[in-house]
Coordinates of C-alpha atoms in Angstrom, one line a residue:
X17 CA 14.4 4.9 -53.3
X18 CA 12.2 4.3 -56.8
X19 CA 13.9 3.1 -59.8
X20 CA 12.0 3.1 -63.1
X21 CA 12.8 0.9 -66.2
X22 CA 11.2 0.8 -69.9
X23 CA 10.2 -2.8 -70.6
X24 CA 10.2 -3.4 -74.4
X25 CA 8.8 -6.5 -76.3
X26 CA 6.3 -7.3 -73.5
X27 CA 3.4 -9.1 -75.8
X28 CA 1.0 -10.5 -73.1
X29 CA -0.8 -8.8 -70.4
X30 CA -0.9 -12.0 -68.4
X31 CA 2.8 -12.8 -68.5
X32 CA 3.5 -9.1 -67.4
X33 CA 1.1 -9.3 -64.4
X34 CA 2.7 -12.7 -63.6
X35 CA 6.0 -11.3 -63.7
X36 CA 4.9 -8.5 -61.6
X37 CA 3.9 -11.0 -58.8
X38 CA 6.8 -12.7 -59.3
X39 CA 9.4 -9.4 -58.2
X40 CA 7.1 -8.4 -55.5
X41 CA 8.6 -11.4 -54.1
X42 CA 11.5 -10.6 -53.7
X43 CA 13.2 -9.8 -50.3
X44 CA 13.6 -6.3 -50.2
X45 CA 11.0 -4.8 -52.7
X46 CA 8.3 -2.3 -51.1
X47 CA 6.5 -2.2 -54.2
X48 CA 6.5 -3.1 -57.7
X49 CA 4.5 -2.0 -60.7
X50 CA 5.1 -3.5 -64.3
X51 CA 2.5 -1.8 -66.5
X52 CA 1.8 -3.7 -69.7
X53 CA 0.5 -0.8 -71.4
X54 CA 3.1 1.5 -70.8
X55 CA 5.7 -0.6 -71.0
X56 CA 7.1 1.0 -67.5
X57 CA 8.5 -1.0 -64.6
X58 CA 8.8 0.3 -61.1
X59 CA 10.7 -0.6 -58.3
X60 CA 10.9 0.5 -55.2
X61 CA 12.6 -0.9 -52.0
X62 CA 14.8 0.9 -49.0
X63 CA 18.1 3.0 -50.4
X64 CA 20.5 0.6 -49.0
X65 CA 18.9 -2.5 -50.4
X66 CA 17.7 -1.0 -53.9
X67 CA 20.9 -2.3 -56.1
X68 CA 20.7 -5.5 -54.6
X69 CA 16.7 -5.9 -55.2
X70 CA 17.4 -4.6 -58.9
X71 CA 19.7 -7.0 -60.0
X72 CA 17.6 -9.9 -58.5
X73 CA 14.6 -8.6 -60.6
X74 CA 16.4 -8.3 -63.8
X75 CA 18.1 -11.7 -63.7
X76 CA 14.3 -12.9 -63.1
X77 CA 13.0 -11.3 -66.0
X78 CA 15.8 -11.9 -68.5
X79 CA 15.6 -15.7 -67.1
X80 CA 11.9 -16.3 -67.7
X81 CA 11.2 -13.5 -70.5
X82 CA 14.6 -13.5 -72.4
X83 CA 12.7 -11.4 -75.4
X84 CA 12.2 -8.4 -73.0
X85 CA 14.7 -5.9 -73.0
X86 CA 14.7 -3.4 -70.3
X87 CA 16.8 0.0 -70.0
X88 CA 16.5 2.5 -67.2
X89 CA 14.6 5.8 -68.0

C-alpha cells in the first residue's frame, strides 16, 4: 500500500536526502521517496503495517525536522 504526503518547509536538499535514508530504515518500509523539489513524500509498506509505518515516519520527521509540515495528499 502507498501513502503520499506533501512536505512544506524543507529548505535543504541534503536534509531531505538524509531523512529519506532514515525513513527507509523503519521496519516494514518497502519503499520511501522524499522529493525535495516536488515537496512529496511517498511511503510504501504492506497494507497491514502501513499505519504503524506512517506513524513512526511522521514522529521521526517531527523529531528531527520540527519545521517541516506534513499533510496527506
